[in-house]
PDB file of N, CA and C in Angstrom:
ATOM      1  N   MET V 378      -7.987  33.458   6.438  1.00 45.00           N
ATOM      2  CA  MET V 378      -7.087  32.554   7.122  1.00 45.00           C
ATOM      3  C   MET V 378      -7.507  31.095   6.970  1.00 45.00           C
ATOM      4  N   ASP V 379      -8.795  30.826   7.154  1.00 51.00           N
ATOM      5  CA  ASP V 379      -9.285  29.457   7.007  1.00 51.00           C
ATOM      6  C   ASP V 379      -9.405  29.102   5.536  1.00 51.00           C
ATOM      7  N   LYS V 380      -9.281  27.803   5.274  1.00 60.00           N
ATOM      8  CA  LYS V 380      -9.479  27.333   3.916  1.00 60.00           C
ATOM      9  C   LYS V 380     -10.964  27.424   3.578  1.00 60.00           C
ATOM     10  N   PRO V 381     -11.284  27.683   2.319  1.00 64.00           N
ATOM     11  CA  PRO V 381     -12.686  27.627   1.920  1.00 64.00           C
ATOM     12  C   PRO V 381     -13.241  26.218   2.137  1.00 64.00           C
ATOM     13  N   LYS V 382     -14.546  26.141   2.226  1.00 68.00           N
ATOM     14  CA  LYS V 382     -15.212  24.871   2.518  1.00 68.00           C
ATOM     15  C   LYS V 382     -14.873  23.782   1.497  1.00 68.00           C
ATOM     16  N   ASP V 383     -14.807  24.149   0.201  1.00 76.00           N
ATOM     17  CA  ASP V 383     -14.490  23.170  -0.843  1.00 76.00           C
ATOM     18  C   ASP V 383     -13.085  22.612  -0.679  1.00 76.00           C
ATOM     19  N   GLN V 384     -12.147  23.476  -0.287  1.00 81.00           N
ATOM     20  CA  GLN V 384     -10.776  23.016  -0.084  1.00 81.00           C
ATOM     21  C   GLN V 384     -10.690  22.084   1.114  1.00 81.00           C
ATOM     22  N   ARG V 385     -11.442  22.379   2.171  1.00 85.00           N
ATOM     23  CA  ARG V 385     -11.443  21.484   3.336  1.00 85.00           C
ATOM     24  C   ARG V 385     -12.022  20.129   2.965  1.00 85.00           C
ATOM     25  N   GLY V 386     -13.066  20.126   2.142  1.00 85.00           N
ATOM     26  CA  GLY V 386     -13.663  18.869   1.692  1.00 85.00           C
ATOM     27  C   GLY V 386     -12.702  18.076   0.834  1.00 85.00           C
ATOM     28  N   ALA V 387     -11.993  18.771  -0.055  1.00 86.00           N
ATOM     29  CA  ALA V 387     -11.007  18.098  -0.910  1.00 86.00           C
ATOM     30  C   ALA V 387      -9.869  17.531  -0.072  1.00 86.00           C
ATOM     31  N   ALA V 388      -9.423  18.287   0.930  1.00 89.00           N
ATOM     32  CA  ALA V 388      -8.348  17.808   1.806  1.00 89.00           C
ATOM     33  C   ALA V 388      -8.809  16.603   2.613  1.00 89.00           C
ATOM     34  N   ALA V 389     -10.049  16.636   3.105  1.00 92.00           N
ATOM     35  CA  ALA V 389     -10.571  15.511   3.879  1.00 92.00           C
ATOM     36  C   ALA V 389     -10.686  14.260   3.012  1.00 92.00           C
ATOM     37  N   LEU V 390     -11.148  14.420   1.772  1.00 91.00           N
ATOM     38  CA  LEU V 390     -11.257  13.282   0.855  1.00 91.00           C
ATOM     39  C   LEU V 390      -9.878  12.729   0.518  1.00 91.00           C
ATOM     40  N   HIS V 391      -8.925  13.615   0.262  1.00 93.00           N
ATOM     41  CA  HIS V 391      -7.553  13.184  -0.041  1.00 93.00           C
ATOM     42  C   HIS V 391      -6.977  12.402   1.138  1.00 93.00           C
ATOM     43  N   TRP V 392      -7.166  12.910   2.333  1.00 94.00           N
ATOM     44  CA  TRP V 392      -6.629  12.244   3.520  1.00 94.00           C
ATOM     45  C   TRP V 392      -7.302  10.893   3.734  1.00 94.00           C
ATOM     46  N   ARG V 393      -8.613  10.807   3.496  1.00 96.00           N
ATOM     47  CA  ARG V 393      -9.336   9.543   3.662  1.00 96.00           C
ATOM     48  C   ARG V 393      -8.825   8.497   2.671  1.00 96.00           C
ATOM     49  N   LYS V 394      -8.621   8.907   1.413  1.00 95.00           N
ATOM     50  CA  LYS V 394      -8.091   7.980   0.403  1.00 95.00           C
ATOM     51  C   LYS V 394      -6.668   7.544   0.752  1.00 95.00           C
ATOM     52  N   THR V 395      -5.866   8.480   1.243  1.00 96.00           N
ATOM     53  CA  THR V 395      -4.484   8.164   1.616  1.00 96.00           C
ATOM     54  C   THR V 395      -4.445   7.166   2.765  1.00 96.00           C
ATOM     55  N   ARG V 396      -5.268   7.387   3.768  1.00 97.00           N
ATOM     56  CA  ARG V 396      -5.309   6.456   4.903  1.00 97.00           C
ATOM     57  C   ARG V 396      -5.798   5.082   4.496  1.00 97.00           C
ATOM     58  N   ALA V 397      -6.817   5.023   3.641  1.00 97.00           N
ATOM     59  CA  ALA V 397      -7.338   3.723   3.201  1.00 97.00           C
ATOM     60  C   ALA V 397      -6.280   2.947   2.427  1.00 97.00           C
ATOM     61  N   MET V 398      -5.577   3.639   1.520  1.00 96.00           N
ATOM     62  CA  MET V 398      -4.534   2.967   0.756  1.00 96.00           C
ATOM     63  C   MET V 398      -3.401   2.505   1.669  1.00 96.00           C
ATOM     64  N   SER V 399      -2.998   3.354   2.600  1.00 96.00           N
ATOM     65  CA  SER V 399      -1.928   2.993   3.526  1.00 96.00           C
ATOM     66  C   SER V 399      -2.326   1.801   4.383  1.00 96.00           C
ATOM     67  N   ALA V 400      -3.566   1.778   4.846  1.00 97.00           N
ATOM     68  CA  ALA V 400      -4.042   0.659   5.667  1.00 97.00           C
ATOM     69  C   ALA V 400      -4.037  -0.639   4.867  1.00 97.00           C
ATOM     70  N   LEU V 401      -4.480  -0.579   3.618  1.00 97.00           N
ATOM     71  CA  LEU V 401      -4.501  -1.777   2.785  1.00 97.00           C
ATOM     72  C   LEU V 401      -3.088  -2.298   2.525  1.00 97.00           C
ATOM     73  N   LEU V 402      -2.161  -1.402   2.213  1.00 97.00           N
ATOM     74  CA  LEU V 402      -0.787  -1.834   1.945  1.00 97.00           C
ATOM     75  C   LEU V 402      -0.099  -2.331   3.216  1.00 97.00           C
ATOM     76  N   LEU V 403      -0.388  -1.723   4.359  1.00 96.00           N
ATOM     77  CA  LEU V 403       0.164  -2.222   5.623  1.00 96.00           C
ATOM     78  C   LEU V 403      -0.390  -3.597   5.962  1.00 96.00           C
ATOM     79  N   LEU V 404      -1.661  -3.827   5.643  1.00 96.00           N
ATOM     80  CA  LEU V 404      -2.245  -5.149   5.867  1.00 96.00           C
ATOM     81  C   LEU V 404      -1.557  -6.188   4.992  1.00 96.00           C
ATOM     82  N   LEU V 405      -1.301  -5.846   3.732  1.00 95.00           N
ATOM     83  CA  LEU V 405      -0.581  -6.761   2.845  1.00 95.00           C
ATOM     84  C   LEU V 405       0.818  -7.047   3.377  1.00 95.00           C
ATOM     85  N   TRP V 406       1.507  -6.003   3.829  1.00 94.00           N
ATOM     86  CA  TRP V 406       2.834  -6.179   4.422  1.00 94.00           C
ATOM     87  C   TRP V 406       2.764  -7.096   5.633  1.00 94.00           C
ATOM     88  N   PHE V 407       1.808  -6.851   6.527  1.00 94.00           N
ATOM     89  CA  PHE V 407       1.670  -7.664   7.733  1.00 94.00           C
ATOM     90  C   PHE V 407       1.363  -9.113   7.388  1.00 94.00           C
ATOM     91  N   LEU V 408       0.415  -9.328   6.478  1.00 92.00           N
ATOM     92  CA  LEU V 408       0.068 -10.700   6.120  1.00 92.00           C
ATOM     93  C   LEU V 408       1.238 -11.432   5.479  1.00 92.00           C
ATOM     94  N   THR V 409       2.003 -10.726   4.661  1.00 90.00           N
ATOM     95  CA  THR V 409       3.176 -11.351   4.052  1.00 90.00           C
ATOM     96  C   THR V 409       4.175 -11.771   5.130  1.00 90.00           C
ATOM     97  N   THR V 410       4.444 -10.887   6.069  1.00 88.00           N
ATOM     98  CA  THR V 410       5.413 -11.177   7.119  1.00 88.00           C
ATOM     99  C   THR V 410       4.891 -12.232   8.082  1.00 88.00           C
ATOM    100  N   PHE V 411       3.695 -12.032   8.588  1.00 89.00           N
ATOM    101  CA  PHE V 411       3.151 -12.921   9.608  1.00 89.00           C
ATOM    102  C   PHE V 411       2.847 -14.309   9.058  1.00 89.00           C
ATOM    103  N   CYS V 412       2.173 -14.366   7.928  1.00 86.00           N
ATOM    104  CA  CYS V 412       1.762 -15.668   7.395  1.00 86.00           C
ATOM    105  C   CYS V 412       2.947 -16.509   6.958  1.00 86.00           C
ATOM    106  N   THR V 413       3.976 -15.876   6.433  1.00 83.00           N
ATOM    107  CA  THR V 413       5.160 -16.637   6.026  1.00 83.00           C
ATOM    108  C   THR V 413       5.792 -17.330   7.225  1.00 83.00           C
ATOM    109  N   VAL V 414       5.873 -16.645   8.333  1.00 85.00           N
ATOM    110  CA  VAL V 414       6.483 -17.220   9.533  1.00 85.00           C
ATOM    111  C   VAL V 414       5.514 -18.186  10.218  1.00 85.00           C
ATOM    112  N   PHE V 415       4.275 -17.774  10.376  1.00 88.00           N
ATOM    113  CA  PHE V 415       3.303 -18.580  11.124  1.00 88.00           C
ATOM    114  C   PHE V 415       2.994 -19.902  10.416  1.00 88.00           C
ATOM    115  N   PHE V 416       2.911 -19.868   9.104  1.00 86.00           N
ATOM    116  CA  PHE V 416       2.564 -21.068   8.346  1.00 86.00           C
ATOM    117  C   PHE V 416       3.775 -21.679   7.645  1.00 86.00           C
ATOM    118  N   ALA V 417       4.950 -21.504   8.192  1.00 85.00           N
ATOM    119  CA  ALA V 417       6.179 -21.981   7.542  1.00 85.00           C
ATOM    120  C   ALA V 417       6.161 -23.502   7.331  1.00 85.00           C
ATOM    121  N   ARG V 418       5.699 -24.251   8.307  1.00 87.00           N
ATOM    122  CA  ARG V 418       5.677 -25.718   8.147  1.00 87.00           C
ATOM    123  C   ARG V 418       4.727 -26.143   7.039  1.00 87.00           C
ATOM    124  N   GLU V 419       3.561 -25.508   6.980  1.00 87.00           N
ATOM    125  CA  GLU V 419       2.613 -25.861   5.932  1.00 87.00           C
ATOM    126  C   GLU V 419       3.116 -25.416   4.557  1.00 87.00           C
ATOM    127  N   LEU V 420       3.753 -24.257   4.512  1.00 83.00           N
ATOM    128  CA  LEU V 420       4.281 -23.762   3.241  1.00 83.00           C
ATOM    129  C   LEU V 420       5.468 -24.590   2.749  1.00 83.00           C
ATOM    130  N   ALA V 421       6.143 -25.272   3.650  1.00 86.00           N
ATOM    131  CA  ALA V 421       7.302 -26.081   3.269  1.00 86.00           C
ATOM    132  C   ALA V 421       6.892 -27.270   2.402  1.00 86.00           C
ATOM    133  N   THR V 422       5.621 -27.658   2.472  1.00 90.00           N
ATOM    134  CA  THR V 422       5.169 -28.791   1.649  1.00 90.00           C
ATOM    135  C   THR V 422       4.954 -28.371   0.192  1.00 90.00           C
ATOM    136  N   LEU V 423       4.809 -27.090  -0.059  1.00 88.00           N
ATOM    137  CA  LEU V 423       4.656 -26.579  -1.425  1.00 88.00           C
ATOM    138  C   LEU V 423       6.023 -26.179  -1.959  1.00 88.00           C
ATOM    139  N   THR V 424       6.239 -26.379  -3.239  1.00 87.00           N
ATOM    140  CA  THR V 424       7.533 -26.015  -3.812  1.00 87.00           C
ATOM    141  C   THR V 424       7.353 -24.981  -4.913  1.00 87.00           C
ATOM    142  N   LEU V 425       8.369 -24.147  -5.059  1.00 82.00           N
ATOM    143  CA  LEU V 425       8.415 -23.140  -6.110  1.00 82.00           C
ATOM    144  C   LEU V 425       9.826 -23.164  -6.676  1.00 82.00           C
ATOM    145  N   PHE V 426       9.931 -23.519  -7.933  1.00 83.00           N
ATOM    146  CA  PHE V 426      11.239 -23.668  -8.590  1.00 83.00           C
ATOM    147  C   PHE V 426      12.124 -24.666  -7.856  1.00 83.00           C
ATOM    148  N   GLY V 427      11.527 -25.693  -7.293  1.00 86.00           N
ATOM    149  CA  GLY V 427      12.282 -26.741  -6.613  1.00 86.00           C
ATOM    150  C   GLY V 427      12.625 -26.444  -5.169  1.00 86.00           C
ATOM    151  N   TRP V 428      12.248 -25.293  -4.667  1.00 84.00           N
ATOM    152  CA  TRP V 428      12.525 -24.927  -3.282  1.00 84.00           C
ATOM    153  C   TRP V 428      11.223 -24.914  -2.488  1.00 84.00           C
ATOM    154  N   PRO V 429      11.306 -25.238  -1.198  1.00 87.00           N
ATOM    155  CA  PRO V 429      10.093 -25.110  -0.373  1.00 87.00           C
ATOM    156  C   PRO V 429       9.614 -23.652  -0.381  1.00 87.00           C
ATOM    157  N   LEU V 430       8.312 -23.467  -0.458  1.00 84.00           N
ATOM    158  CA  LEU V 430       7.758 -22.126  -0.554  1.00 84.00           C
ATOM    159  C   LEU V 430       8.130 -21.267   0.651  1.00 84.00           C
ATOM    160  N   SER V 431       8.201 -21.863   1.826  1.00 83.00           N
ATOM    161  CA  SER V 431       8.571 -21.081   3.013  1.00 83.00           C
ATOM    162  C   SER V 431       9.994 -20.541   2.882  1.00 83.00           C
ATOM    163  N   PHE V 432      10.912 -21.342   2.348  1.00 83.00           N
ATOM    164  CA  PHE V 432      12.285 -20.880   2.144  1.00 83.00           C
ATOM    165  C   PHE V 432      12.323 -19.781   1.090  1.00 83.00           C
ATOM    166  N   TYR V 433      11.581 -19.991  -0.017  1.00 80.00           N
ATOM    167  CA  TYR V 433      11.559 -19.000  -1.083  1.00 80.00           C
ATOM    168  C   TYR V 433      11.006 -17.665  -0.574  1.00 80.00           C
ATOM    169  N   MET V 434       9.923 -17.709   0.200  1.00 80.00           N
ATOM    170  CA  MET V 434       9.328 -16.476   0.721  1.00 80.00           C
ATOM    171  C   MET V 434      10.291 -15.781   1.673  1.00 80.00           C
ATOM    172  N   ALA V 435      10.983 -16.541   2.507  1.00 80.00           N
ATOM    173  CA  ALA V 435      11.926 -15.936   3.446  1.00 80.00           C
ATOM    174  C   ALA V 435      13.132 -15.356   2.707  1.00 80.00           C
ATOM    175  N   ALA V 436      13.587 -16.046   1.656  1.00 79.00           N
ATOM    176  CA  ALA V 436      14.795 -15.615   0.962  1.00 79.00           C
ATOM    177  C   ALA V 436      14.529 -14.477  -0.025  1.00 79.00           C
ATOM    178  N   GLN V 437      13.451 -14.572  -0.810  1.00 84.00           N
ATOM    179  CA  GLN V 437      13.252 -13.577  -1.868  1.00 84.00           C
ATOM    180  C   GLN V 437      11.814 -13.111  -2.010  1.00 84.00           C
ATOM    181  N   GLY V 438      10.870 -13.983  -1.810  1.00 83.00           N
ATOM    182  CA  GLY V 438       9.477 -13.655  -2.085  1.00 83.00           C
ATOM    183  C   GLY V 438       8.961 -12.484  -1.283  1.00 83.00           C
ATOM    184  N   SER V 439       9.243 -12.466   0.000  1.00 86.00           N
ATOM    185  CA  SER V 439       8.762 -11.375   0.846  1.00 86.00           C
ATOM    186  C   SER V 439       9.392 -10.054   0.431  1.00 86.00           C
ATOM    187  N   ALA V 440      10.680 -10.080   0.117  1.00 90.00           N
ATOM    188  CA  ALA V 440      11.351  -8.858  -0.304  1.00 90.00           C
ATOM    189  C   ALA V 440      10.739  -8.319  -1.598  1.00 90.00           C
ATOM    190  N   LEU V 441      10.359  -9.201  -2.517  1.00 91.00           N
ATOM    191  CA  LEU V 441       9.722  -8.762  -3.755  1.00 91.00           C
ATOM    192  C   LEU V 441       8.346  -8.161  -3.483  1.00 91.00           C
ATOM    193  N   ILE V 442       7.619  -8.750  -2.546  1.00 92.00           N
ATOM    194  CA  ILE V 442       6.309  -8.205  -2.184  1.00 92.00           C
ATOM    195  C   ILE V 442       6.474  -6.844  -1.527  1.00 92.00           C
ATOM    196  N   TYR V 443       7.468  -6.693  -0.643  1.00 94.00           N
ATOM    197  CA  TYR V 443       7.718  -5.394  -0.004  1.00 94.00           C
ATOM    198  C   TYR V 443       8.066  -4.337  -1.053  1.00 94.00           C
ATOM    199  N   LEU V 444       8.867  -4.718  -2.031  1.00 96.00           N
ATOM    200  CA  LEU V 444       9.234  -3.794  -3.106  1.00 96.00           C
ATOM    201  C   LEU V 444       7.994  -3.403  -3.908  1.00 96.00           C
ATOM    202  N   ALA V 445       7.113  -4.367  -4.158  1.00 96.00           N
ATOM    203  CA  ALA V 445       5.868  -4.068  -4.868  1.00 96.00           C
ATOM    204  C   ALA V 445       4.986  -3.135  -4.041  1.00 96.00           C
ATOM    205  N   VAL V 446       4.929  -3.336  -2.721  1.00 96.00           N
ATOM    206  CA  VAL V 446       4.151  -2.457  -1.849  1.00 96.00           C
ATOM    207  C   VAL V 446       4.679  -1.022  -1.948  1.00 96.00           C
ATOM    208  N   LEU V 447       5.989  -0.859  -1.912  1.00 97.00           N
ATOM    209  CA  LEU V 447       6.577   0.475  -2.035  1.00 97.00           C
ATOM    210  C   LEU V 447       6.278   1.103  -3.396  1.00 97.00           C
ATOM    211  N   GLY V 448       6.390   0.314  -4.447  1.00 97.00           N
ATOM    212  CA  GLY V 448       6.099   0.821  -5.783  1.00 97.00           C
ATOM    213  C   GLY V 448       4.647   1.243  -5.941  1.00 97.00           C
ATOM    214  N   VAL V 449       3.726   0.422  -5.454  1.00 97.00           N
ATOM    215  CA  VAL V 449       2.302   0.756  -5.530  1.00 97.00           C
ATOM    216  C   VAL V 449       2.017   2.001  -4.711  1.00 97.00           C
ATOM    217  N   TYR V 450       2.620   2.110  -3.531  1.00 97.00           N
ATOM    218  CA  TYR V 450       2.410   3.288  -2.688  1.00 97.00           C
ATOM    219  C   TYR V 450       2.868   4.555  -3.407  1.00 97.00           C
ATOM    220  N   ALA V 451       4.057   4.532  -3.984  1.00 97.00           N
ATOM    221  CA  ALA V 451       4.590   5.720  -4.671  1.00 97.00           C
ATOM    222  C   ALA V 451       3.731   6.072  -5.882  1.00 97.00           C
ATOM    223  N   TRP V 452       3.348   5.071  -6.678  1.00 97.00           N
ATOM    224  CA  TRP V 452       2.540   5.308  -7.866  1.00 97.00           C
ATOM    225  C   TRP V 452       1.178   5.875  -7.496  1.00 97.00           C
ATOM    226  N   ARG V 453       0.531   5.229  -6.519  1.00 97.00           N
ATOM    227  CA  ARG V 453      -0.826   5.655  -6.137  1.00 97.00           C
ATOM    228  C   ARG V 453      -0.812   7.030  -5.451  1.00 97.00           C
ATOM    229  N   MET V 454       0.188   7.294  -4.614  1.00 96.00           N
ATOM    230  CA  MET V 454       0.260   8.596  -3.943  1.00 96.00           C
ATOM    231  C   MET V 454       0.474   9.713  -4.960  1.00 96.00           C
ATOM    232  N   ARG V 455       1.268   9.457  -5.979  1.00 97.00           N
ATOM    233  CA  ARG V 455       1.459  10.468  -7.025  1.00 97.00           C
ATOM    234  C   ARG V 455       0.124  10.792  -7.687  1.00 97.00           C
ATOM    235  N   ARG V 456      -0.650   9.748  -7.993  1.00 96.00           N
ATOM    236  CA  ARG V 456      -1.954   9.976  -8.622  1.00 96.00           C
ATOM    237  C   ARG V 456      -2.909  10.696  -7.678  1.00 96.00           C
ATOM    238  N   LEU V 457      -2.945  10.311  -6.408  1.00 95.00           N
ATOM    239  CA  LEU V 457      -3.817  10.971  -5.443  1.00 95.00           C
ATOM    240  C   LEU V 457      -3.425  12.432  -5.260  1.00 95.00           C
ATOM    241  N   ASP V 458      -2.130  12.709  -5.195  1.00 95.00           N
ATOM    242  CA  ASP V 458      -1.673  14.091  -5.046  1.00 95.00           C
ATOM    243  C   ASP V 458      -2.020  14.929  -6.270  1.00 95.00           C
ATOM    244  N   GLN V 459      -1.896  14.347  -7.460  1.00 95.00           N
ATOM    245  CA  GLN V 459      -2.265  15.068  -8.675  1.00 95.00           C
ATOM    246  C   GLN V 459      -3.764  15.377  -8.692  1.00 95.00           C
ATOM    247  N   GLN V 460      -4.573  14.403  -8.294  1.00 93.00           N
ATOM    248  CA  GLN V 460      -6.019  14.642  -8.221  1.00 93.00           C
ATOM    249  C   GLN V 460      -6.332  15.743  -7.226  1.00 93.00           C
ATOM    250  N   TYR V 461      -5.650  15.737  -6.095  1.00 92.00           N
ATOM    251  CA  TYR V 461      -5.875  16.751  -5.066  1.00 92.00           C
ATOM    252  C   TYR V 461      -5.482  18.138  -5.574  1.00 92.00           C
ATOM    253  N   ARG V 462      -4.337  18.238  -6.243  1.00 92.00           N
ATOM    254  CA  ARG V 462      -3.906  19.531  -6.788  1.00 92.00           C
ATOM    255  C   ARG V 462      -4.885  20.036  -7.849  1.00 92.00           C
ATOM    256  N   ARG V 463      -5.380  19.117  -8.707  1.00 91.00           N
ATOM    257  CA  ARG V 463      -6.374  19.520  -9.712  1.00 91.00           C
ATOM    258  C   ARG V 463      -7.656  20.014  -9.040  1.00 91.00           C
ATOM    259  N   GLN V 464      -8.063  19.320  -7.987  1.00 88.00           N
ATOM    260  CA  GLN V 464      -9.270  19.743  -7.270  1.00 88.00           C
ATOM    261  C   GLN V 464      -9.080  21.120  -6.642  1.00 88.00           C
ATOM    262  N   LEU V 465      -7.908  21.358  -6.057  1.00 86.00           N
ATOM    263  CA  LEU V 465      -7.649  22.674  -5.447  1.00 86.00           C
ATOM    264  C   LEU V 465      -7.613  23.767  -6.509  1.00 86.00           C
ATOM    265  N   SER V 466      -6.987  23.497  -7.657  1.00 87.00           N
ATOM    266  CA  SER V 466      -6.912  24.529  -8.685  1.00 87.00           C
ATOM    267  C   SER V 466      -8.297  24.775  -9.288  1.00 87.00           C
ATOM    268  N   LYS V 467      -9.115  23.742  -9.388  1.00 81.00           N
ATOM    269  CA  LYS V 467     -10.469  23.908  -9.916  1.00 81.00           C
ATOM    270  C   LYS V 467     -11.328  24.717  -8.944  1.00 81.00           C
ATOM    271  N   ASP V 468     -11.180  24.446  -7.638  1.00 72.00           N
ATOM    272  CA  ASP V 468     -11.962  25.170  -6.635  1.00 72.00           C
ATOM    273  C   ASP V 468     -11.466  26.597  -6.458  1.00 72.00           C
ATOM    274  N   GLY V 469     -10.174  26.815  -6.666  1.00 65.00           N
ATOM    275  CA  GLY V 469      -9.614  28.145  -6.495  1.00 65.00           C
ATOM    276  C   GLY V 469      -9.860  29.064  -7.681  1.00 65.00           C
ATOM    277  N   ALA V 470     -10.103  28.458  -8.831  1.00 55.00           N
ATOM    278  CA  ALA V 470     -10.285  29.272 -10.038  1.00 55.00           C
ATOM    279  C   ALA V 470     -11.657  29.875 -10.144  1.00 55.00           C
TER     280      ALA V 470
END
């Protein structure tokens, strides 16, 4: 009924890697959202393509970063899941 010890170790490692990646991507999301709003006046002095950086981040930049966060999450989770499945098949064989 219980998983073998190696499988429990592999599951614990997979979960630890998943949580670390999720925490890092959530931190990036938070910093993008919070810093854009909190430092809007300071960012307005910088320009990107002729627009104030704060306006650019609010209009498009943040959305592009969020899309990148989702893409990195999907790509990395696929790799982590594949590693986990390989580890389980190696331990089960």
